[in-house]
Structures are given as structure tokens and as C-alpha cells.
């Protein structure tokens, strides 16, 4: 929506004052084709030159890294020596873990729950959501989480159990959170409790699990 707003403002009036000042964000409209090409042109005032000591690969990480900084520091306001749990093991999730570690978290646990949002499936019924969730869990890349642990981005990781046949929709998140807390010794409150939970998965069922963690 933000991208489309910026595009329409330029198309309609030749300026971006309203969109840029109100949103503070800018991107490419979904109405533009070819944005996955190797090269494309952009107005100079929308571009930010990378310093000479930064590679293109490092520059590409700035946007997902900024999501982690915003989530941990500005929105979550993570306290020092906090226990942090991050749902989602994609680029944004792992970089969010790295930000939490860099800002002084005591323990960072990544939960491999990356994949598509299941909310639309859930609206079609728990059975459809269960099928989607099983496919999601089967695609989790444990090697990625192990690599993140070896590199010191996380302290440990957790792969959620599969839903059981006949398990009610409300029961799976509770069981998932209970097994997770028991494995890592987390308590409901106090210094051994979870201080900050961040969802980077977009999966509604795992969002419910984060509430019970």
C-alpha cells in the first residue's frame, strides 16, 4: 500500500510530498513490471549510494536488518539481558536475532516457523490449516538454524512439533508453547521468563504460540 501510494502521488501531481512526508517510506509500486531484473532505472533522489567499503551483498541486508532494529529497539524496547524468542527463520527473523544479540540480549532462541500466512487457510477450516501447517513444517531448513547458531547469531533454536491428528485448533499453540518452555527452562515470570517475543513468520498459528510462550 505504501509503495502504491508513492507511485500514484507522483503520477497524479508530479510530486511525492504528501506520500513521503506522511509515510516516511518509499518503494516500488506493484504496478511496475520488471523489478526483478538485474538492472532498472530509478530517480536519483530515491537512491542512496553505498560507501566504498560496503559490498552490494552487505547493502542488500540493510533493509531486513532495519526491520530487526525497529522491532527490537524501537517497538519492543528490549531491556538489557533479556530473554528473546523470535518466531521465523527467514532473513528477517535471523537478522532480528542478530540485532537482539548485538543489543545485549541474555539468550536468543529462534523458532523455525518461516512460511506463508496461514490465516486464509484457517478461515477455510482447521483441517485446511492443519494441512498447510504440515507442509510448512516439512520445509523448515534446520541447516540454516544450525549455521546461525554456529555463527553466534542465536543461542539455540527450536523446531515445533507437528500437529496431532484430531488436535483442536486452540490446543496446538498451547502444546507448542509448553514444550518449548520446558525444553529451554523458561518460566512464566521472573528472570527465567521470556521478556520479548517477536514474530517474523507471518503464520497465525505460531503467533498464537507466541502469546502462550
PDB file of N, CA, C and O in Angstrom, residues 67-73 75-88 92-112 145 152-158 180-181 184-187 190-200 210 213:
ATOM      1  N   UNK A  67      14.543  -3.762   9.735  1.00  0.00           N
ATOM      2  CA  UNK A  67      13.316  -4.303  10.322  1.00  0.00           C
ATOM      3  C   UNK A  67      13.612  -4.838  11.718  1.00  0.00           C
ATOM      4  O   UNK A  67      12.855  -4.614  12.667  1.00  0.00           O
ATOM      5  N   UNK A  68      14.735  -5.570  11.847  1.00  0.00           N
ATOM      6  CA  UNK A  68      15.113  -6.097  13.155  1.00  0.00           C
ATOM      7  C   UNK A  68      15.408  -5.011  14.165  1.00  0.00           C
ATOM      8  O   UNK A  68      15.006  -5.093  15.331  1.00  0.00           O
ATOM      9  N   UNK A  69      16.124  -3.966  13.748  1.00  0.00           N
ATOM     10  CA  UNK A  69      16.438  -2.855  14.647  1.00  0.00           C
ATOM     11  C   UNK A  69      15.155  -2.173  15.115  1.00  0.00           C
ATOM     12  O   UNK A  69      14.986  -1.855  16.300  1.00  0.00           O
ATOM     13  N   UNK A  70      14.242  -1.954  14.170  1.00  0.00           N
ATOM     14  CA  UNK A  70      12.981  -1.296  14.518  1.00  0.00           C
ATOM     15  C   UNK A  70      12.174  -2.149  15.494  1.00  0.00           C
ATOM     16  O   UNK A  70      11.617  -1.634  16.469  1.00  0.00           O
ATOM     17  N   UNK A  71      12.130  -3.462  15.249  1.00  0.00           N
ATOM     18  CA  UNK A  71      11.334  -4.351  16.100  1.00  0.00           C
ATOM     19  C   UNK A  71      11.920  -4.472  17.497  1.00  0.00           C
ATOM     20  O   UNK A  71      11.205  -4.387  18.501  1.00  0.00           O
ATOM     21  N   UNK A  72      13.232  -4.671  17.584  1.00  0.00           N
ATOM     22  CA  UNK A  72      13.870  -4.921  18.883  1.00  0.00           C
ATOM     23  C   UNK A  72      14.027  -3.641  19.692  1.00  0.00           C
ATOM     24  O   UNK A  72      13.695  -3.595  20.882  1.00  0.00           O
ATOM     25  N   UNK A  73      14.517  -2.594  19.052  1.00  0.00           N
ATOM     26  CA  UNK A  73      14.889  -1.383  19.795  1.00  0.00           C
ATOM     27  C   UNK A  73      13.737  -0.387  19.936  1.00  0.00           C
ATOM     28  O   UNK A  73      13.474   0.102  21.034  1.00  0.00           O
ATOM     29  N   UNK A  75      10.235  -0.708  18.806  1.00  0.00           N
ATOM     30  CA  UNK A  75       8.905  -1.209  19.144  1.00  0.00           C
ATOM     31  C   UNK A  75       8.952  -2.069  20.407  1.00  0.00           C
ATOM     32  O   UNK A  75       8.222  -1.835  21.365  1.00  0.00           O
ATOM     33  N   UNK A  76       9.826  -3.080  20.407  1.00  0.00           N
ATOM     34  CA  UNK A  76       9.903  -3.972  21.557  1.00  0.00           C
ATOM     35  C   UNK A  76      10.588  -3.369  22.762  1.00  0.00           C
ATOM     36  O   UNK A  76      10.345  -3.786  23.893  1.00  0.00           O
ATOM     37  N   UNK A  77      11.455  -2.355  22.529  1.00  0.00           N
ATOM     38  CA  UNK A  77      12.209  -1.717  23.624  1.00  0.00           C
ATOM     39  C   UNK A  77      12.826  -2.767  24.549  1.00  0.00           C
ATOM     40  O   UNK A  77      12.597  -2.769  25.766  1.00  0.00           O
ATOM     41  N   UNK A  78      13.578  -3.640  23.938  1.00  0.00           N
ATOM     42  CA  UNK A  78      14.162  -4.761  24.661  1.00  0.00           C
ATOM     43  C   UNK A  78      15.011  -4.304  25.838  1.00  0.00           C
ATOM     44  O   UNK A  78      15.936  -3.520  25.670  1.00  0.00           O
ATOM     45  N   UNK A  79      14.742  -4.806  27.036  1.00  0.00           N
ATOM     46  CA  UNK A  79      15.584  -4.461  28.184  1.00  0.00           C
ATOM     47  C   UNK A  79      16.921  -5.185  28.097  1.00  0.00           C
ATOM     48  O   UNK A  79      17.061  -6.182  27.392  1.00  0.00           O
ATOM     49  N   UNK A  80      17.903  -4.680  28.819  1.00  0.00           N
ATOM     50  CA  UNK A  80      19.219  -5.321  28.812  1.00  0.00           C
ATOM     51  C   UNK A  80      19.130  -6.713  29.441  1.00  0.00           C
ATOM     52  O   UNK A  80      18.379  -6.942  30.380  1.00  0.00           O
ATOM     53  N   UNK A  81      19.916  -7.639  28.905  1.00  0.00           N
ATOM     54  CA  UNK A  81      19.972  -9.021  29.411  1.00  0.00           C
ATOM     55  C   UNK A  81      18.608  -9.703  29.344  1.00  0.00           C
ATOM     56  O   UNK A  81      18.238 -10.465  30.236  1.00  0.00           O
ATOM     57  N   UNK A  82      17.877  -9.445  28.281  1.00  0.00           N
ATOM     58  CA  UNK A  82      16.546 -10.028  28.122  1.00  0.00           C
ATOM     59  C   UNK A  82      16.634 -11.414  27.486  1.00  0.00           C
ATOM     60  O   UNK A  82      17.578 -11.732  26.758  1.00  0.00           O
ATOM     61  N   UNK A  83      15.642 -12.231  27.783  1.00  0.00           N
ATOM     62  CA  UNK A  83      15.449 -13.498  27.084  1.00  0.00           C
ATOM     63  C   UNK A  83      14.510 -13.234  25.916  1.00  0.00           C
ATOM     64  O   UNK A  83      13.380 -12.784  26.111  1.00  0.00           O
ATOM     65  N   UNK A  84      14.981 -13.500  24.700  1.00  0.00           N
ATOM     66  CA  UNK A  84      14.238 -13.141  23.495  1.00  0.00           C
ATOM     67  C   UNK A  84      13.928 -14.392  22.687  1.00  0.00           C
ATOM     68  O   UNK A  84      14.797 -15.250  22.492  1.00  0.00           O
ATOM     69  N   UNK A  85      12.696 -14.482  22.205  1.00  0.00           N
ATOM     70  CA  UNK A  85      12.266 -15.577  21.340  1.00  0.00           C
ATOM     71  C   UNK A  85      11.799 -14.975  20.026  1.00  0.00           C
ATOM     72  O   UNK A  85      10.989 -14.047  20.013  1.00  0.00           O
ATOM     73  N   UNK A  86      12.337 -15.486  18.919  1.00  0.00           N
ATOM     74  CA  UNK A  86      11.987 -14.992  17.590  1.00  0.00           C
ATOM     75  C   UNK A  86      11.372 -16.130  16.787  1.00  0.00           C
ATOM     76  O   UNK A  86      12.008 -17.151  16.566  1.00  0.00           O
ATOM     77  N   UNK A  87      10.114 -15.943  16.379  1.00  0.00           N
ATOM     78  CA  UNK A  87       9.442 -16.909  15.520  1.00  0.00           C
ATOM     79  C   UNK A  87       9.756 -16.566  14.063  1.00  0.00           C
ATOM     80  O   UNK A  87       9.490 -15.456  13.615  1.00  0.00           O
ATOM     81  N   UNK A  88      10.313 -17.518  13.333  1.00  0.00           N
ATOM     82  CA  UNK A  88      10.636 -17.292  11.934  1.00  0.00           C
ATOM     83  C   UNK A  88      12.129 -17.357  11.696  1.00  0.00           C
ATOM     84  O   UNK A  88      12.897 -16.672  12.375  1.00  0.00           O
ATOM     85  N   UNK A  92      14.741 -12.033   7.624  1.00  0.00           N
ATOM     86  CA  UNK A  92      14.343 -11.029   8.613  1.00  0.00           C
ATOM     87  C   UNK A  92      14.417 -11.618  10.016  1.00  0.00           C
ATOM     88  O   UNK A  92      14.896 -10.978  10.959  1.00  0.00           O
ATOM     89  N   UNK A  93      13.949 -12.856  10.183  1.00  0.00           N
ATOM     90  CA  UNK A  93      13.972 -13.474  11.504  1.00  0.00           C
ATOM     91  C   UNK A  93      15.375 -13.641  12.052  1.00  0.00           C
ATOM     92  O   UNK A  93      15.651 -13.297  13.206  1.00  0.00           O
ATOM     93  N   UNK A  94      16.299 -14.151  11.234  1.00  0.00           N
ATOM     94  CA  UNK A  94      17.663 -14.369  11.704  1.00  0.00           C
ATOM     95  C   UNK A  94      18.392 -13.053  11.943  1.00  0.00           C
ATOM     96  O   UNK A  94      19.187 -12.935  12.892  1.00  0.00           O
ATOM     97  N   UNK A  95      18.145 -12.052  11.111  1.00  0.00           N
ATOM     98  CA  UNK A  95      18.779 -10.748  11.351  1.00  0.00           C
ATOM     99  C   UNK A  95      18.194 -10.075  12.587  1.00  0.00           C
ATOM    100  O   UNK A  95      18.893  -9.356  13.300  1.00  0.00           O
ATOM    101  N   UNK A  96      16.918 -10.319  12.866  1.00  0.00           N
ATOM    102  CA  UNK A  96      16.323  -9.811  14.102  1.00  0.00           C
ATOM    103  C   UNK A  96      16.990 -10.457  15.310  1.00  0.00           C
ATOM    104  O   UNK A  96      17.255  -9.796  16.316  1.00  0.00           O
ATOM    105  N   UNK A  97      17.277 -11.752  15.204  1.00  0.00           N
ATOM    106  CA  UNK A  97      18.030 -12.428  16.269  1.00  0.00           C
ATOM    107  C   UNK A  97      19.401 -11.779  16.460  1.00  0.00           C
ATOM    108  O   UNK A  97      19.844 -11.553  17.591  1.00  0.00           O
ATOM    109  N   UNK A  98      20.077 -11.506  15.357  1.00  0.00           N
ATOM    110  CA  UNK A  98      21.401 -10.899  15.428  1.00  0.00           C
ATOM    111  C   UNK A  98      21.352  -9.526  16.088  1.00  0.00           C
ATOM    112  O   UNK A  98      22.246  -9.158  16.866  1.00  0.00           O
ATOM    113  N   UNK A  99      20.313  -8.754  15.777  1.00  0.00           N
ATOM    114  CA  UNK A  99      20.155  -7.434  16.393  1.00  0.00           C
ATOM    115  C   UNK A  99      19.961  -7.577  17.901  1.00  0.00           C
ATOM    116  O   UNK A  99      20.573  -6.838  18.695  1.00  0.00           O
ATOM    117  N   UNK A 100      19.114  -8.512  18.309  1.00  0.00           N
ATOM    118  CA  UNK A 100      18.878  -8.716  19.737  1.00  0.00           C
ATOM    119  C   UNK A 100      20.173  -9.109  20.454  1.00  0.00           C
ATOM    120  O   UNK A 100      20.472  -8.614  21.547  1.00  0.00           O
ATOM    121  N   UNK A 101      20.955  -9.998  19.836  1.00  0.00           N
ATOM    122  CA  UNK A 101      22.237 -10.371  20.430  1.00  0.00           C
ATOM    123  C   UNK A 101      23.162  -9.170  20.514  1.00  0.00           C
ATOM    124  O   UNK A 101      23.824  -8.954  21.539  1.00  0.00           O
ATOM    125  N   UNK A 102      23.216  -8.395  19.452  1.00  0.00           N
ATOM    126  CA  UNK A 102      24.101  -7.237  19.431  1.00  0.00           C
ATOM    127  C   UNK A 102      23.724  -6.171  20.431  1.00  0.00           C
ATOM    128  O   UNK A 102      24.589  -5.410  20.888  1.00  0.00           O
ATOM    129  N   UNK A 103      22.442  -6.088  20.777  1.00  0.00           N
ATOM    130  CA  UNK A 103      21.975  -5.069  21.720  1.00  0.00           C
ATOM    131  C   UNK A 103      21.937  -5.582  23.161  1.00  0.00           C
ATOM    132  O   UNK A 103      21.392  -4.909  24.029  1.00  0.00           O
ATOM    133  N   UNK A 104      22.512  -6.759  23.406  1.00  0.00           N
ATOM    134  CA  UNK A 104      22.705  -7.191  24.785  1.00  0.00           C
ATOM    135  C   UNK A 104      21.721  -8.188  25.333  1.00  0.00           C
ATOM    136  O   UNK A 104      21.587  -8.310  26.558  1.00  0.00           O
ATOM    137  N   UNK A 105      21.031  -8.941  24.478  1.00  0.00           N
ATOM    138  CA  UNK A 105      20.121  -9.965  24.987  1.00  0.00           C
ATOM    139  C   UNK A 105      20.900 -11.065  25.702  1.00  0.00           C
ATOM    140  O   UNK A 105      21.996 -11.433  25.302  1.00  0.00           O
ATOM    141  N   UNK A 106      20.324 -11.595  26.789  1.00  0.00           N
ATOM    142  CA  UNK A 106      20.960 -12.688  27.521  1.00  0.00           C
ATOM    143  C   UNK A 106      20.896 -13.984  26.730  1.00  0.00           C
ATOM    144  O   UNK A 106      21.881 -14.703  26.602  1.00  0.00           O
ATOM    145  N   UNK A 107      19.723 -14.286  26.198  1.00  0.00           N
ATOM    146  CA  UNK A 107      19.527 -15.515  25.437  1.00  0.00           C
ATOM    147  C   UNK A 107      18.568 -15.233  24.294  1.00  0.00           C
ATOM    148  O   UNK A 107      17.542 -14.576  24.479  1.00  0.00           O
ATOM    149  N   UNK A 108      18.929 -15.713  23.100  1.00  0.00           N
ATOM    150  CA  UNK A 108      18.078 -15.549  21.921  1.00  0.00           C
ATOM    151  C   UNK A 108      17.791 -16.930  21.352  1.00  0.00           C
ATOM    152  O   UNK A 108      18.710 -17.666  20.994  1.00  0.00           O
ATOM    153  N   UNK A 109      16.511 -17.282  21.273  1.00  0.00           N
ATOM    154  CA  UNK A 109      16.085 -18.560  20.729  1.00  0.00           C
ATOM    155  C   UNK A 109      15.287 -18.301  19.453  1.00  0.00           C
ATOM    156  O   UNK A 109      14.338 -17.515  19.454  1.00  0.00           O
ATOM    157  N   UNK A 110      15.701 -18.941  18.363  1.00  0.00           N
ATOM    158  CA  UNK A 110      14.972 -18.834  17.099  1.00  0.00           C
ATOM    159  C   UNK A 110      14.080 -20.054  16.926  1.00  0.00           C
ATOM    160  O   UNK A 110      14.512 -21.185  17.155  1.00  0.00           O
ATOM    161  N   UNK A 111      12.844 -19.816  16.537  1.00  0.00           N
ATOM    162  CA  UNK A 111      11.901 -20.900  16.283  1.00  0.00           C
ATOM    163  C   UNK A 111      11.665 -20.981  14.786  1.00  0.00           C
ATOM    164  O   UNK A 111      11.249 -19.998  14.162  1.00  0.00           O
ATOM    165  N   UNK A 112      11.974 -22.118  14.216  1.00  0.00           N
ATOM    166  CA  UNK A 112      11.866 -22.282  12.768  1.00  0.00           C
ATOM    167  C   UNK A 112      10.438 -22.355  12.310  1.00  0.00           C
ATOM    168  O   UNK A 112       9.881 -23.439  12.200  1.00  0.00           O
ATOM    169  N   UNK A 145      19.287 -22.880  10.591  1.00  0.00           N
ATOM    170  CA  UNK A 145      19.281 -22.571  12.015  1.00  0.00           C
ATOM    171  C   UNK A 145      20.579 -23.030  12.679  1.00  0.00           C
ATOM    172  O   UNK A 145      21.127 -22.330  13.536  1.00  0.00           O
ATOM    173  N   UNK A 152      26.962 -17.631  16.013  1.00  0.00           N
ATOM    174  CA  UNK A 152      26.690 -16.808  17.190  1.00  0.00           C
ATOM    175  C   UNK A 152      25.534 -15.850  17.039  1.00  0.00           C
ATOM    176  O   UNK A 152      25.376 -14.945  17.867  1.00  0.00           O
ATOM    177  N   UNK A 153      24.709 -16.027  15.994  1.00  0.00           N
ATOM    178  CA  UNK A 153      23.552 -15.155  15.828  1.00  0.00           C
ATOM    179  C   UNK A 153      22.441 -15.506  16.801  1.00  0.00           C
ATOM    180  O   UNK A 153      21.622 -14.656  17.153  1.00  0.00           O
ATOM    181  N   UNK A 154      22.386 -16.771  17.213  1.00  0.00           N
ATOM    182  CA  UNK A 154      21.386 -17.231  18.172  1.00  0.00           C
ATOM    183  C   UNK A 154      22.075 -18.130  19.195  1.00  0.00           C
ATOM    184  O   UNK A 154      23.165 -18.653  18.949  1.00  0.00           O
ATOM    185  N   UNK A 155      21.435 -18.288  20.336  1.00  0.00           N
ATOM    186  CA  UNK A 155      21.963 -19.213  21.342  1.00  0.00           C
ATOM    187  C   UNK A 155      21.512 -20.638  21.081  1.00  0.00           C
ATOM    188  O   UNK A 155      22.243 -21.590  21.357  1.00  0.00           O
ATOM    189  N   UNK A 156      20.296 -20.770  20.562  1.00  0.00           N
ATOM    190  CA  UNK A 156      19.794 -22.097  20.246  1.00  0.00           C
ATOM    191  C   UNK A 156      18.563 -21.928  19.369  1.00  0.00           C
ATOM    192  O   UNK A 156      18.095 -20.801  19.129  1.00  0.00           O
ATOM    193  N   UNK A 157      18.038 -23.051  18.881  1.00  0.00           N
ATOM    194  CA  UNK A 157      16.847 -22.994  18.047  1.00  0.00           C
ATOM    195  C   UNK A 157      15.914 -24.137  18.410  1.00  0.00           C
ATOM    196  O   UNK A 157      16.288 -25.083  19.093  1.00  0.00           O
ATOM    197  N   UNK A 158      14.695 -24.006  17.918  1.00  0.00           N
ATOM    198  CA  UNK A 158      13.647 -24.975  18.259  1.00  0.00           C
ATOM    199  C   UNK A 158      12.804 -25.239  17.021  1.00  0.00           C
ATOM    200  O   UNK A 158      12.391 -24.300  16.319  1.00  0.00           O
ATOM    201  N   UNK A 180       8.071 -25.964  24.236  1.00  0.00           N
ATOM    202  CA  UNK A 180       9.191 -25.043  24.027  1.00  0.00           C
ATOM    203  C   UNK A 180       9.739 -24.545  25.360  1.00  0.00           C
ATOM    204  O   UNK A 180      10.957 -24.561  25.597  1.00  0.00           O
ATOM    205  N   UNK A 181       8.859 -24.082  26.233  1.00  0.00           N
ATOM    206  CA  UNK A 181       9.303 -23.550  27.530  1.00  0.00           C
ATOM    207  C   UNK A 181       9.955 -24.634  28.387  1.00  0.00           C
ATOM    208  O   UNK A 181      10.945 -24.372  29.087  1.00  0.00           O
ATOM    209  N   UNK A 184      13.668 -25.333  27.197  1.00  0.00           N
ATOM    210  CA  UNK A 184      14.681 -24.325  27.488  1.00  0.00           C
ATOM    211  C   UNK A 184      14.611 -23.802  28.922  1.00  0.00           C
ATOM    212  O   UNK A 184      15.350 -22.888  29.286  1.00  0.00           O
ATOM    213  N   UNK A 185      13.725 -24.365  29.738  1.00  0.00           N
ATOM    214  CA  UNK A 185      13.657 -23.975  31.133  1.00  0.00           C
ATOM    215  C   UNK A 185      13.063 -22.612  31.389  1.00  0.00           C
ATOM    216  O   UNK A 185      13.354 -21.995  32.422  1.00  0.00           O
ATOM    217  N   UNK A 186      12.232 -22.131  30.486  1.00  0.00           N
ATOM    218  CA  UNK A 186      11.602 -20.837  30.683  1.00  0.00           C
ATOM    219  C   UNK A 186      10.429 -20.970  31.651  1.00  0.00           C
ATOM    220  O   UNK A 186       9.669 -21.950  31.608  1.00  0.00           O
ATOM    221  N   UNK A 187      10.304 -19.966  32.516  1.00  0.00           N
ATOM    222  CA  UNK A 187       9.188 -19.912  33.445  1.00  0.00           C
ATOM    223  C   UNK A 187       8.232 -18.803  33.036  1.00  0.00           C
ATOM    224  O   UNK A 187       8.540 -17.991  32.158  1.00  0.00           O
ATOM    225  N   UNK A 190       9.572 -13.695  35.939  1.00  0.00           N
ATOM    226  CA  UNK A 190      10.858 -13.631  36.621  1.00  0.00           C
ATOM    227  C   UNK A 190      12.047 -13.683  35.674  1.00  0.00           C
ATOM    228  O   UNK A 190      11.897 -13.641  34.454  1.00  0.00           O
ATOM    229  N   UNK A 191      13.254 -13.774  36.221  1.00  0.00           N
ATOM    230  CA  UNK A 191      14.467 -13.754  35.393  1.00  0.00           C
ATOM    231  C   UNK A 191      14.571 -14.922  34.427  1.00  0.00           C
ATOM    232  O   UNK A 191      15.333 -14.849  33.467  1.00  0.00           O
ATOM    233  N   UNK A 192      13.832 -15.981  34.659  1.00  0.00           N
ATOM    234  CA  UNK A 192      13.857 -17.124  33.754  1.00  0.00           C
ATOM    235  C   UNK A 192      12.645 -17.139  32.829  1.00  0.00           C
ATOM    236  O   UNK A 192      12.373 -18.137  32.167  1.00  0.00           O
ATOM    237  N   UNK A 193      11.962 -16.026  32.775  1.00  0.00           N
ATOM    238  CA  UNK A 193      10.830 -15.907  31.865  1.00  0.00           C
ATOM    239  C   UNK A 193      11.263 -15.326  30.534  1.00  0.00           C
ATOM    240  O   UNK A 193      12.399 -14.873  30.367  1.00  0.00           O
ATOM    241  N   UNK A 194      10.367 -15.340  29.566  1.00  0.00           N
ATOM    242  CA  UNK A 194      10.619 -14.743  28.252  1.00  0.00           C
ATOM    243  C   UNK A 194      10.243 -13.266  28.320  1.00  0.00           C
ATOM    244  O   UNK A 194       9.106 -12.915  28.633  1.00  0.00           O
ATOM    245  N   UNK A 195      11.221 -12.399  28.027  1.00  0.00           N
ATOM    246  CA  UNK A 195      10.991 -10.955  28.134  1.00  0.00           C
ATOM    247  C   UNK A 195      10.431 -10.340  26.859  1.00  0.00           C
ATOM    248  O   UNK A 195       9.704  -9.357  26.911  1.00  0.00           O
ATOM    249  N   UNK A 196      10.782 -10.909  25.720  1.00  0.00           N
ATOM    250  CA  UNK A 196      10.352 -10.314  24.446  1.00  0.00           C
ATOM    251  C   UNK A 196      10.154 -11.428  23.420  1.00  0.00           C
ATOM    252  O   UNK A 196      11.027 -12.272  23.232  1.00  0.00           O
ATOM    253  N   UNK A 197       8.979 -11.415  22.785  1.00  0.00           N
ATOM    254  CA  UNK A 197       8.671 -12.355  21.712  1.00  0.00           C
ATOM    255  C   UNK A 197       8.429 -11.555  20.437  1.00  0.00           C
ATOM    256  O   UNK A 197       7.645 -10.611  20.426  1.00  0.00           O
ATOM    257  N   UNK A 198       9.113 -11.944  19.360  1.00  0.00           N
ATOM    258  CA  UNK A 198       8.973 -11.259  18.075  1.00  0.00           C
ATOM    259  C   UNK A 198       8.568 -12.277  17.020  1.00  0.00           C
ATOM    260  O   UNK A 198       9.204 -13.319  16.877  1.00  0.00           O
ATOM    261  N   UNK A 199       7.507 -11.968  16.286  1.00  0.00           N
ATOM    262  CA  UNK A 199       7.049 -12.879  15.236  1.00  0.00           C
ATOM    263  C   UNK A 199       7.516 -12.384  13.878  1.00  0.00           C
ATOM    264  O   UNK A 199       7.148 -11.298  13.436  1.00  0.00           O
ATOM    265  N   UNK A 200       8.350 -13.165  13.221  1.00  0.00           N
ATOM    266  CA  UNK A 200       8.831 -12.862  11.877  1.00  0.00           C
ATOM    267  C   UNK A 200       8.413 -13.961  10.905  1.00  0.00           C
ATOM    268  O   UNK A 200       9.038 -14.134   9.854  1.00  0.00           O
ATOM    269  N   UNK A 210       3.155 -17.745  20.302  1.00  0.00           N
ATOM    270  CA  UNK A 210       3.976 -16.709  20.954  1.00  0.00           C
ATOM    271  C   UNK A 210       3.252 -16.091  22.132  1.00  0.00           C
ATOM    272  O   UNK A 210       3.878 -15.679  23.120  1.00  0.00           O
ATOM    273  N   UNK A 213       3.879 -18.297  25.113  1.00  0.00           N
ATOM    274  CA  UNK A 213       5.280 -18.554  25.482  1.00  0.00           C
ATOM    275  C   UNK A 213       5.674 -17.726  26.694  1.00  0.00           C
ATOM    276  O   UNK A 213       5.172 -16.641  26.924  1.00  0.00           O
TER     277      UNK A 213
END
